[in-house]
Short mmCIF file of N, CA and C in Angstrom, two decimals:
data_model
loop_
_atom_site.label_atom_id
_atom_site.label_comp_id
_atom_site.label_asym_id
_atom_site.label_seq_id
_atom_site.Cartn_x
_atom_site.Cartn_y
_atom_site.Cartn_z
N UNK W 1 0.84 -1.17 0.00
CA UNK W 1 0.00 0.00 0.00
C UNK W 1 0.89 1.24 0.00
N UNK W 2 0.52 2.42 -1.04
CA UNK W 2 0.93 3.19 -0.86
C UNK W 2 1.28 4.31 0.11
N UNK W 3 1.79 5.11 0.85
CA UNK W 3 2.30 6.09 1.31
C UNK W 3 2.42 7.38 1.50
N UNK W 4 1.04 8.37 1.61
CA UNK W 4 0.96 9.99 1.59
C UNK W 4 0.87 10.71 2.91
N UNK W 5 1.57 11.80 2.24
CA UNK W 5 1.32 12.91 3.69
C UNK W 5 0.40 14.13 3.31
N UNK W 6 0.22 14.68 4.78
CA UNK W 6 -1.16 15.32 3.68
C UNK W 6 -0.25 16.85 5.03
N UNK W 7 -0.28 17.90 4.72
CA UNK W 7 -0.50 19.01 5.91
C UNK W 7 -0.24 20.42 5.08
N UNK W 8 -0.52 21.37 5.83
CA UNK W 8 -0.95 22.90 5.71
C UNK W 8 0.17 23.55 5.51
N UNK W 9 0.71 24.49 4.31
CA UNK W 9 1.28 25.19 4.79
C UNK W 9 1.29 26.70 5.54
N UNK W 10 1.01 26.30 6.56
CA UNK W 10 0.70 27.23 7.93
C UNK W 10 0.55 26.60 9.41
N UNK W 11 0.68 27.57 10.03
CA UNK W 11 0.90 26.96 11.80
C UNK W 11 -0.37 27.18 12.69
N UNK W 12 -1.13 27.71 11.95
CA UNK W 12 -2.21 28.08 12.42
C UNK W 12 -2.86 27.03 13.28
N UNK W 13 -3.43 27.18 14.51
CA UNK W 13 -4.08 25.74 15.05
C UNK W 13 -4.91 25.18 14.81
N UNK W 14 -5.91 26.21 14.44
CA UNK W 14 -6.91 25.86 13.63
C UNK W 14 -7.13 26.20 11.35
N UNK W 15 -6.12 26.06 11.37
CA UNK W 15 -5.52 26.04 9.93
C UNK W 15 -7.13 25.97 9.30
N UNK W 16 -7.42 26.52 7.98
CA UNK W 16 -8.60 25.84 7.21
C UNK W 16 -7.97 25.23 6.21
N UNK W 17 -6.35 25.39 5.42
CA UNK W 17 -5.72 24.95 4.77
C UNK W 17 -5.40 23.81 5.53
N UNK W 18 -5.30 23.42 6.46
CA UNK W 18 -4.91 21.74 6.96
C UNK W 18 -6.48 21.04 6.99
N UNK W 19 -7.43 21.80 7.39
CA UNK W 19 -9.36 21.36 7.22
C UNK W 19 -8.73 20.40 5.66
N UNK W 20 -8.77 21.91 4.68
CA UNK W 20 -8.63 20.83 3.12
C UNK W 20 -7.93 20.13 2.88
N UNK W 21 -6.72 19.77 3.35
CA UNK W 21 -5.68 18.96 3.17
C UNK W 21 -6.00 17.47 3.47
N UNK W 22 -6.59 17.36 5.10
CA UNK W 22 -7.37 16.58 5.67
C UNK W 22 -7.89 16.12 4.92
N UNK W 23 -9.14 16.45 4.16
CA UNK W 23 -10.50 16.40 3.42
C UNK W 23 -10.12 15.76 2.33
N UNK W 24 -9.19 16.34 1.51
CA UNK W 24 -8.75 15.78 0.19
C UNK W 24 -7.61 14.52 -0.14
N UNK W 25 -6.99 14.70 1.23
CA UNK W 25 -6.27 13.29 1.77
C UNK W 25 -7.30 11.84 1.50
N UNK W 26 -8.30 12.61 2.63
CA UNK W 26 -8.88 11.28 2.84
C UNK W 26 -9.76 10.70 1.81
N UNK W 27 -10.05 11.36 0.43
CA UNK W 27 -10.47 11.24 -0.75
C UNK W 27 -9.58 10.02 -1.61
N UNK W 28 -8.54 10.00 -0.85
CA UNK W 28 -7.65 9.10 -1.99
C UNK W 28 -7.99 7.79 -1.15
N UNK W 29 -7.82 6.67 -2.34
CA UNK W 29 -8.30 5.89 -2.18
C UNK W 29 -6.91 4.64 -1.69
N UNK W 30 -7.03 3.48 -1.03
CA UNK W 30 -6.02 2.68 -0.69
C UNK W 30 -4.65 3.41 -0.55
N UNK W 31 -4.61 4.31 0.17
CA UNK W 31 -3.15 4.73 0.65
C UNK W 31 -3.50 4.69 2.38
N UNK W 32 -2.25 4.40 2.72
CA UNK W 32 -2.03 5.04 4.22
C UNK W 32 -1.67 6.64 4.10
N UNK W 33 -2.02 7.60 4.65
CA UNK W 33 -2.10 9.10 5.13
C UNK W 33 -1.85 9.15 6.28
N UNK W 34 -0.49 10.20 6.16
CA UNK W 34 -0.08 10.46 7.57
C UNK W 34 -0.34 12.06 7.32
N UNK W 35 -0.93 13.21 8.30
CA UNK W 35 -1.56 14.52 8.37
C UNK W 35 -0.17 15.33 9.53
N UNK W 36 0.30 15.52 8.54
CA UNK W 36 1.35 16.84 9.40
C UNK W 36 1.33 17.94 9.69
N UNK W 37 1.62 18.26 10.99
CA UNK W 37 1.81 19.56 11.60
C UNK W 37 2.91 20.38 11.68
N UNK W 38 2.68 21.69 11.05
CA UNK W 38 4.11 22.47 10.56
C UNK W 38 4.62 22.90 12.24
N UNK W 39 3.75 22.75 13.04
CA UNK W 39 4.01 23.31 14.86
C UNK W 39 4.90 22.11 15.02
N UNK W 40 4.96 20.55 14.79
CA UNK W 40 5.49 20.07 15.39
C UNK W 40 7.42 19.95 14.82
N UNK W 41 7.68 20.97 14.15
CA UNK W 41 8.88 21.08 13.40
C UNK W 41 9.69 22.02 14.08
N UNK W 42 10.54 22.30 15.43
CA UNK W 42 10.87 23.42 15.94
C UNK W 42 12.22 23.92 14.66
N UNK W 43 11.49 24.87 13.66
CA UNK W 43 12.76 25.12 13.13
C UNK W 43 12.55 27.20 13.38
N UNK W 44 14.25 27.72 13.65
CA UNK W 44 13.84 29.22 13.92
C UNK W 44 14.12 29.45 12.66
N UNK W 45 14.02 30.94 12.80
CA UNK W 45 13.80 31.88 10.93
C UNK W 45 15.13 31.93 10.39
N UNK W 46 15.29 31.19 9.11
CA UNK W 46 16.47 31.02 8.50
C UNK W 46 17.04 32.30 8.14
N UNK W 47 18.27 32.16 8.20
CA UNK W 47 19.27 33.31 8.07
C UNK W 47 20.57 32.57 8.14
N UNK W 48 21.26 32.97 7.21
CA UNK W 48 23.50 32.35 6.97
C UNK W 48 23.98 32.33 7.77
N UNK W 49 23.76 33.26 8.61
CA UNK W 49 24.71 33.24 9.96
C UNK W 49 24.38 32.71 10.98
N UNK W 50 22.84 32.38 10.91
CA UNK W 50 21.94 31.10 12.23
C UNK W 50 22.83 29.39 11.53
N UNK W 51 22.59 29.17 10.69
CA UNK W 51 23.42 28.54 9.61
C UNK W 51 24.39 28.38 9.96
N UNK W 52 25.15 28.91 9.84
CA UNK W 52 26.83 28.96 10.16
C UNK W 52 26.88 28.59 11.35
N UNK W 53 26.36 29.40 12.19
CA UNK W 53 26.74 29.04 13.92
C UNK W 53 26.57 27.41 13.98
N UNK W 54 25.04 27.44 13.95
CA UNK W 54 24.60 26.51 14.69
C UNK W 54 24.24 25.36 13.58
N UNK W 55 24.14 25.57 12.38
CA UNK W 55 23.62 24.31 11.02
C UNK W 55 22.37 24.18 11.17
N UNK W 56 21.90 22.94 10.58
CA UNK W 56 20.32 22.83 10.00
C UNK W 56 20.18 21.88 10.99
N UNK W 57 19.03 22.50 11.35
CA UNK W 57 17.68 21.71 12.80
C UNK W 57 17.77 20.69 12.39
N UNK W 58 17.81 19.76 13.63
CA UNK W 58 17.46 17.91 13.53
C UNK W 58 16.02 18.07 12.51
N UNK W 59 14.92 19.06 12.86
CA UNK W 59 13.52 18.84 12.61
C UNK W 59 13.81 19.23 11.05
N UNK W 60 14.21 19.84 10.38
CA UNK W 60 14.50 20.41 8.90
C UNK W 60 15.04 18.53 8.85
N UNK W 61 16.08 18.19 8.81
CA UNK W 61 16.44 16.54 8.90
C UNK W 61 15.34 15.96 8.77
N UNK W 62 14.29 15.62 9.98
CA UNK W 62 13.60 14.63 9.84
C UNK W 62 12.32 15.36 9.03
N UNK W 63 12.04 16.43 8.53
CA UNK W 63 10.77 16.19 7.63
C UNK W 63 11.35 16.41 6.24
N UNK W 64 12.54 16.72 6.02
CA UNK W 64 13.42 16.46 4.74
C UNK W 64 13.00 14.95 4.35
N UNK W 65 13.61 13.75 5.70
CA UNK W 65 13.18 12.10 5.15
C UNK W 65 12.03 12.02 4.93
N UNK W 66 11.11 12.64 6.33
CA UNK W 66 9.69 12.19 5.78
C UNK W 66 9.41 12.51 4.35
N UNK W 67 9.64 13.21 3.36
CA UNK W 67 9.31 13.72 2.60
C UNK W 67 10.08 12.79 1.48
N UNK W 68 11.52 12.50 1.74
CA UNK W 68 12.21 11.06 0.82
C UNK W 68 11.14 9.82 0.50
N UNK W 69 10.61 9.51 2.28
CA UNK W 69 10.12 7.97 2.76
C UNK W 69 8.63 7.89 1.84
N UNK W 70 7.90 8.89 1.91
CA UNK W 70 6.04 9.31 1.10
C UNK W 70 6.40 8.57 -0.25
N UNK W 71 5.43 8.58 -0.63
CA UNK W 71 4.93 8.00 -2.53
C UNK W 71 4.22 9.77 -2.96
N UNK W 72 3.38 10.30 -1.97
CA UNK W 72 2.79 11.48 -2.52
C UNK W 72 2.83 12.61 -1.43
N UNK W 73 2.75 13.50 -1.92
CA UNK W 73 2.33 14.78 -1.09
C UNK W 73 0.77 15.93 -1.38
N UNK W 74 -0.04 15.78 -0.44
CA UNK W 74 -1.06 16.70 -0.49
C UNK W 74 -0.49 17.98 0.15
N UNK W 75 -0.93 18.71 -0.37
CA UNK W 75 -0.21 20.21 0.68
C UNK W 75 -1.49 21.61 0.08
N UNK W 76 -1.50 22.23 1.22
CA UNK W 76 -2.81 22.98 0.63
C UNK W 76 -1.87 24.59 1.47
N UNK W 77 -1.66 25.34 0.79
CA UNK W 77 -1.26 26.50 1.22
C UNK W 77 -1.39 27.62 1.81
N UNK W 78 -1.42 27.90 2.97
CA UNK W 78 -1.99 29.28 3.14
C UNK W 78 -1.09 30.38 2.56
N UNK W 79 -2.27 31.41 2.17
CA UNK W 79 -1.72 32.66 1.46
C UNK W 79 -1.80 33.78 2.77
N UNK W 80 -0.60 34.50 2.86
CA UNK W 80 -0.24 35.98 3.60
C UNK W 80 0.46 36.93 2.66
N UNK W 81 -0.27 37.88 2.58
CA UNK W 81 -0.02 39.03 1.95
C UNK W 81 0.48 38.54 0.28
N UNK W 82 -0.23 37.84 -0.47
CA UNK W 82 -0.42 37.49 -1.75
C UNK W 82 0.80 36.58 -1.83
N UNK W 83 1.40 35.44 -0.89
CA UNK W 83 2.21 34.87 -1.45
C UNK W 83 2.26 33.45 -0.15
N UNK W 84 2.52 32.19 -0.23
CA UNK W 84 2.82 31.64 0.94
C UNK W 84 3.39 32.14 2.38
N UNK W 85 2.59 31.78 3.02
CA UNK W 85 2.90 31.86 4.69
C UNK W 85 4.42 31.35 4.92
N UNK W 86 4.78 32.40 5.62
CA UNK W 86 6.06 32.50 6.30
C UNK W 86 6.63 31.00 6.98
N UNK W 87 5.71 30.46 7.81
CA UNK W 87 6.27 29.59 8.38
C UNK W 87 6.66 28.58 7.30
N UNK W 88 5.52 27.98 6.23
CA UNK W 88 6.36 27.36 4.96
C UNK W 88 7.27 28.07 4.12
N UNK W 89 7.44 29.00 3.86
CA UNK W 89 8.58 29.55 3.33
C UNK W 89 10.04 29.16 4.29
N UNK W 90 9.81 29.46 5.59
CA UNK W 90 10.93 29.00 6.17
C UNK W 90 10.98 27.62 6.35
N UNK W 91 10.03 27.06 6.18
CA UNK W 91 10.72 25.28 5.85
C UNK W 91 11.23 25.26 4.72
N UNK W 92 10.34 25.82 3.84
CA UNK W 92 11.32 25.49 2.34
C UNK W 92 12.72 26.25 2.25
N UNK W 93 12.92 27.08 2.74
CA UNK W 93 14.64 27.89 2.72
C UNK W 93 15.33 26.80 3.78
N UNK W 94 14.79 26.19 4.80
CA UNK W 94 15.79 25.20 5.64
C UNK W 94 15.95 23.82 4.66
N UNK W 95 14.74 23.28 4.26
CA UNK W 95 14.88 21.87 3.49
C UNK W 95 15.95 22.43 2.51
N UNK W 96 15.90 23.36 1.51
CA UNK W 96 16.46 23.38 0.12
C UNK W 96 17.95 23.73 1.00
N UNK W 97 18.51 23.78 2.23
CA UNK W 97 19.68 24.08 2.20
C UNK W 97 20.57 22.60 2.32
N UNK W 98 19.74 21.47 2.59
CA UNK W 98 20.06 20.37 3.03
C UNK W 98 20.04 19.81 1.50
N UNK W 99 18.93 20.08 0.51
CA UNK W 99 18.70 18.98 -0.59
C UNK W 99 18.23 20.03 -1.29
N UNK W 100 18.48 20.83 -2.59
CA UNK W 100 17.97 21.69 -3.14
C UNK W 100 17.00 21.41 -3.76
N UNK W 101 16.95 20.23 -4.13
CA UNK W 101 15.65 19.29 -5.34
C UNK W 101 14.38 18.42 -4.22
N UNK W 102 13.68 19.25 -2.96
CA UNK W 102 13.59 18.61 -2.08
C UNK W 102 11.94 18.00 -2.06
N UNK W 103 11.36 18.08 -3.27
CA UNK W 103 10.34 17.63 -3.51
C UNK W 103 10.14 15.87 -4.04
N UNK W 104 11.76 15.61 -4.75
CA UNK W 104 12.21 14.27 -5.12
C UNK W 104 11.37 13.45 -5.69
N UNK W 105 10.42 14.75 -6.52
CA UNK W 105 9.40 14.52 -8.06
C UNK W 105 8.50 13.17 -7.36
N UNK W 106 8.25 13.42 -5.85
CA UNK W 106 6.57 12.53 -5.23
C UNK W 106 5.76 13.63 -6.01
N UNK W 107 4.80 12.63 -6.59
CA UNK W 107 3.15 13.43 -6.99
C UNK W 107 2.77 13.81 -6.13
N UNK W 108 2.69 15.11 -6.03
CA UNK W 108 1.80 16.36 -5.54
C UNK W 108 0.33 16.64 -5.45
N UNK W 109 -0.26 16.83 -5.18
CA UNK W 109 -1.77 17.50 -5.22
C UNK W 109 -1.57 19.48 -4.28
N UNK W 110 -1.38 20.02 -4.85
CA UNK W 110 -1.03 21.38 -4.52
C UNK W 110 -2.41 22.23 -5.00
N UNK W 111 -2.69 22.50 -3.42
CA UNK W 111 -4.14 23.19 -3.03
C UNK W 111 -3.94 24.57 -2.05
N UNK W 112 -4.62 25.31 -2.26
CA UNK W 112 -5.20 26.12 -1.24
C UNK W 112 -6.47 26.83 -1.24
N UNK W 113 -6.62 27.41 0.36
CA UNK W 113 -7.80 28.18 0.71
C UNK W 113 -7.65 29.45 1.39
N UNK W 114 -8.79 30.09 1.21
CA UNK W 114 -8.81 31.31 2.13
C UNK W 114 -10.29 32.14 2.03
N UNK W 115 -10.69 32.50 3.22
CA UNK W 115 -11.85 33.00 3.30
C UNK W 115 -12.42 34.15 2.00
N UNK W 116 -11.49 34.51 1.37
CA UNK W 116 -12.04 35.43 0.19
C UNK W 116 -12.13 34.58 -0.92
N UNK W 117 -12.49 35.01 -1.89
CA UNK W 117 -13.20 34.69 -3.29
C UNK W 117 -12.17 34.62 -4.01
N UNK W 118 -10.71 34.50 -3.80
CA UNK W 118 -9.97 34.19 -5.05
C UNK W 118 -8.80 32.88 -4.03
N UNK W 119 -9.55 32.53 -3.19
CA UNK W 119 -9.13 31.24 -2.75
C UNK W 119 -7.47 30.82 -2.65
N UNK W 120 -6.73 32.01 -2.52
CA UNK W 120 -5.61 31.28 -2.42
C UNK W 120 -5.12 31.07 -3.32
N UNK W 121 -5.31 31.77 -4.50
CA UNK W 121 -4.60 31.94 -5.75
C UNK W 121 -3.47 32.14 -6.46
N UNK W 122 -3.19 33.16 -5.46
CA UNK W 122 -1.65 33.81 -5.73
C UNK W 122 -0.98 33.02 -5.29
N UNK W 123 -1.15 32.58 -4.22
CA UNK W 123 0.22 31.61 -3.35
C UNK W 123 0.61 30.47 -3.99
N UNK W 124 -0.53 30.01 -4.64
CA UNK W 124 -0.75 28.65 -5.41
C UNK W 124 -0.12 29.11 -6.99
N UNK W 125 -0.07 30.28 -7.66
CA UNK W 125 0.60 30.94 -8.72
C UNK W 125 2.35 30.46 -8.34
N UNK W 126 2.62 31.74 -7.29
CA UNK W 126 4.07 31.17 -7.13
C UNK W 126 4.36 30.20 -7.23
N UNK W 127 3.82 28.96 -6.32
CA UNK W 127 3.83 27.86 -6.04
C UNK W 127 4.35 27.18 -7.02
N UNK W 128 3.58 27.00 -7.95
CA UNK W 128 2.75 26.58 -9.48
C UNK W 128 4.89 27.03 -10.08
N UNK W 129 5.28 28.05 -10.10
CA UNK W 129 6.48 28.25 -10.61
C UNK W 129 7.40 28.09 -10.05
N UNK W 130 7.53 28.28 -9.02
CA UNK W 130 8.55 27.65 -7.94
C UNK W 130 8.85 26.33 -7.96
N UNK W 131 8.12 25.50 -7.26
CA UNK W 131 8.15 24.08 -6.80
C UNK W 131 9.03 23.43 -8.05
N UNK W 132 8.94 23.45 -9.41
CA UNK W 132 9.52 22.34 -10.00
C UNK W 132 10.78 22.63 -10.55
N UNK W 133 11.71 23.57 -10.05
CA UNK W 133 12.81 23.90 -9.70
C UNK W 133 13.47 23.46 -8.47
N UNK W 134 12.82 22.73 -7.43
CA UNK W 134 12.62 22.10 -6.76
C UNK W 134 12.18 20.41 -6.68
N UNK W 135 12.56 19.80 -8.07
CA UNK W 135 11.56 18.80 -8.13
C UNK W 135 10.23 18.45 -7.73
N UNK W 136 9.58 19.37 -7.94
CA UNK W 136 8.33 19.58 -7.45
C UNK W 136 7.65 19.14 -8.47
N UNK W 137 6.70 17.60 -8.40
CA UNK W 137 5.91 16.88 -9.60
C UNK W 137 4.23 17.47 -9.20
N UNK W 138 3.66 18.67 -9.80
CA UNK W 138 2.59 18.75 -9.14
C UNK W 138 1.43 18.92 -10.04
N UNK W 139 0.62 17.44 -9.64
CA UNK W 139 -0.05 16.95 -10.78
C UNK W 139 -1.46 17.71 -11.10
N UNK W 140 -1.87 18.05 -10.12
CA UNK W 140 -3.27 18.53 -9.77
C UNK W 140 -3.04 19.96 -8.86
N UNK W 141 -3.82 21.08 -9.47
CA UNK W 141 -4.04 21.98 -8.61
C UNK W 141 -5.79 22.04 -8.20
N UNK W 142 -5.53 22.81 -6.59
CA UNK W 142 -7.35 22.95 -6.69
C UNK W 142 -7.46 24.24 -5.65
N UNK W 143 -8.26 25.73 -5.90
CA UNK W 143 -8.03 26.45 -4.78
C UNK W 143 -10.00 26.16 -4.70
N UNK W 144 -9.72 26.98 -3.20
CA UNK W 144 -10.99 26.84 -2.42
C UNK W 144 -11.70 27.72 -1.51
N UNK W 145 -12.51 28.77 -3.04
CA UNK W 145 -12.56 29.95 -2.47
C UNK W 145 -13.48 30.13 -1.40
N UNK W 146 -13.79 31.05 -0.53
CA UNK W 146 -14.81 31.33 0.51
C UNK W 146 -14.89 29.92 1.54
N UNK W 147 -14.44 29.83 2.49
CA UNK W 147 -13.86 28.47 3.18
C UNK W 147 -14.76 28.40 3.83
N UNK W 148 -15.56 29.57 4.66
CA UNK W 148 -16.38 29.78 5.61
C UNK W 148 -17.54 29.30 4.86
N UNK W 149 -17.94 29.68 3.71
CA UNK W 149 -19.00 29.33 2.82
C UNK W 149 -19.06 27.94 2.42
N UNK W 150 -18.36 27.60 1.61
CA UNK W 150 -17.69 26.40 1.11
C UNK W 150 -17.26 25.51 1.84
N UNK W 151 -16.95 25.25 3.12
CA UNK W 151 -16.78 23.69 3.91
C UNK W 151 -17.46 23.61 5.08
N UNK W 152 -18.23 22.84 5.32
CA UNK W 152 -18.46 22.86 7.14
C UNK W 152 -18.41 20.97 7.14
N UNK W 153 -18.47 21.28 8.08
CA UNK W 153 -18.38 19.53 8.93
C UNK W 153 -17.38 18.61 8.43
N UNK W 154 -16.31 19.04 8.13
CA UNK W 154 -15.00 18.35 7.56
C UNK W 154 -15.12 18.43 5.86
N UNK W 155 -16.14 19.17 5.07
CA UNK W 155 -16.50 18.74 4.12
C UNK W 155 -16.49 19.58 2.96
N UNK W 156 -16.23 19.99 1.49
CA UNK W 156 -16.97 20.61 0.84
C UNK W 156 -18.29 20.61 0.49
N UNK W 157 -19.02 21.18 0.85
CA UNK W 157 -20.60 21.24 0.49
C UNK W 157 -20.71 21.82 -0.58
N UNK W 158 -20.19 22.75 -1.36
CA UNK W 158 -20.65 23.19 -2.50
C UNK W 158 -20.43 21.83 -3.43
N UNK W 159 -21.33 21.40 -4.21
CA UNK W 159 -21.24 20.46 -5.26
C UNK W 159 -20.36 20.48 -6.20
N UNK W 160 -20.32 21.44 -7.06
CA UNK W 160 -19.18 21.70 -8.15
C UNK W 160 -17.99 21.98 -7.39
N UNK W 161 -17.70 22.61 -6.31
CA UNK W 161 -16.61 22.70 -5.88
C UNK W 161 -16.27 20.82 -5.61
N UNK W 162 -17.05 20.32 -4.92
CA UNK W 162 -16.36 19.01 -4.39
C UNK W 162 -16.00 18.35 -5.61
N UNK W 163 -17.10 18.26 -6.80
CA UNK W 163 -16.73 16.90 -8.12
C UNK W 163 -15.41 17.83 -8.44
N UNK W 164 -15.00 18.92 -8.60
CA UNK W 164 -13.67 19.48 -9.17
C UNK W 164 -12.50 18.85 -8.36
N UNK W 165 -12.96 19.09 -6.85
CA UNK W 165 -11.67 18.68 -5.97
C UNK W 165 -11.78 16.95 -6.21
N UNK W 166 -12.64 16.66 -6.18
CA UNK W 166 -12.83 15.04 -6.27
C UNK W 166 -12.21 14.08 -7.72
N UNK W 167 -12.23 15.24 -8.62
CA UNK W 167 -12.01 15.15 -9.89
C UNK W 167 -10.30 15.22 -10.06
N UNK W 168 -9.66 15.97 -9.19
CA UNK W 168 -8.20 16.36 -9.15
C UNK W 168 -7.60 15.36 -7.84
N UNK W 169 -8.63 14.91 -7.30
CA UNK W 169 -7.80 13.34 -6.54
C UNK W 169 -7.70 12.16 -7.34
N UNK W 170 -8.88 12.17 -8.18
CA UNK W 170 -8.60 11.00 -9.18
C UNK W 170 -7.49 11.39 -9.76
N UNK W 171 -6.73 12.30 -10.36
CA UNK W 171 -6.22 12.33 -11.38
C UNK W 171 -5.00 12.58 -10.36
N UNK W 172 -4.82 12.59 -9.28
CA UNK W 172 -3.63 12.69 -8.21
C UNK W 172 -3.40 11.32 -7.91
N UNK W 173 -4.41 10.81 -8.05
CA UNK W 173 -4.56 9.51 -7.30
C UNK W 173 -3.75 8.35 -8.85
N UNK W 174 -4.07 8.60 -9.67
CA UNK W 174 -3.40 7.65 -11.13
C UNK W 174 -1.51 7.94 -11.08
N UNK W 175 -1.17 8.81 -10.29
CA UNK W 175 0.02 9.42 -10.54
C UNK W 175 0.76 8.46 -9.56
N UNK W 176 0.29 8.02 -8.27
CA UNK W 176 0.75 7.30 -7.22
C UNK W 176 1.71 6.28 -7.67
#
C-alpha cells in the first residue's frame, strides 16, 4: 500500500488549509495518510549566519526524510499578503539548504484556501512556478474559495466545488 502525507502550509491551530488537506487526503483511495503539523517542526527563521553558527535543525532533517520515505504529497497552502505563509517559506529555505531538489518529483496534489473569493490563488501561482525547480511533480491543482461558505463539517458542500476537488484526486490519485 501506498504512502501519503497530507499538511498545511501554515501553523495556524486551527488552519482551514490543513481542514482541506485533511479532506482531500482522505479522498484518496487505498493509501495510508499520515496529516502533518508544521508546529510540530521546531525550526527558527532562517538566516547564513543562524546557519553557520549553529547548522540545520534535527527537525528540517527529519521532515526532509519524511518527505524522501512518502509516494505522494497533499499540501494545501496558506496565502499571507499574496504569497505563501512565512512559516512554509521557512521550511522550504531550511529543506532546500540540506537537498535543493527537495520535492524528489513525489506526486503532488497542490491546493489552497482562504476566506475570500480568489481562494488562495496567488500563493498557489508562485507555487505553481517555484516548486519544479525544486523537483516539485505537481499533478493537480485545486483552490478553495470562501472556506467559511464552502466547507463545514470536515467537508466541501458546494457540489461543483467538491466533483472538481474530487475530480483532481482522481487524477492525483493515477500518478501514485
Amino acid at each position: 500500500m501506498k504512502n501519503i502525507i497530507a499538511f498545511a502550509g501554515s501553523n495556524s491551530k486551527e488552519s482551514i488549509n490543513k481542514h482541506l488537506a485533511t479532506y482531500a487526503s482522505s479522498l484518496v483511495e487505498d493509501v495510508n495518510v499520515t496529516i502533518l503539523d508544521l508546529n510540530d517542526y521546531d525550526l527558527p527563521l532562517y538566516g547564513i549566519d543562524l546557519e553557520n553558527d549553529k547548522g540545520i535543525p534535527d527537525d528540517a532533517h527529519k521532515f526532509l526524510e519524511i518527505l524522501k520515505g512518502t509516494d505522494g504529497i497533499v499540501l494545501s497552502l496558506a496565502e499571507h499578503n499574496g504569497t505563501y505563509a512565512t512559516v512554509f517559506k521557512n521550511l522550504f529555505d531550511w529543506l532546500t539548504r540540506i537537498e535543493g531538489k527537495m520535492f524528489f518529483d513525489k506526486p503532488m496534489l497542490l491546493m489552497a484556501t482562504s476566506p475570500g473569493g480568489r481562494g488562495g490563488e496567488t500563493a498557489l501561482e508562485i507555487a505553481k512556478g517555484r516548486f519544479p525547480f525544486h523537483d516539485g511533480n505537481i499533478i493537480e491543482t485545486f483552490s478553495l474559495p470562501f472556506f467559511g461558505d464552502n466547507f463545514k463539517d470536515g467537508k466541501i458542500v458546494n457540489e461543483d466545488l467538491d466533483t472538481q476537488l474530487k475530480n483532481s484526486v482522481k487524477q492525483y490519485q493515477k500518478s501514485l
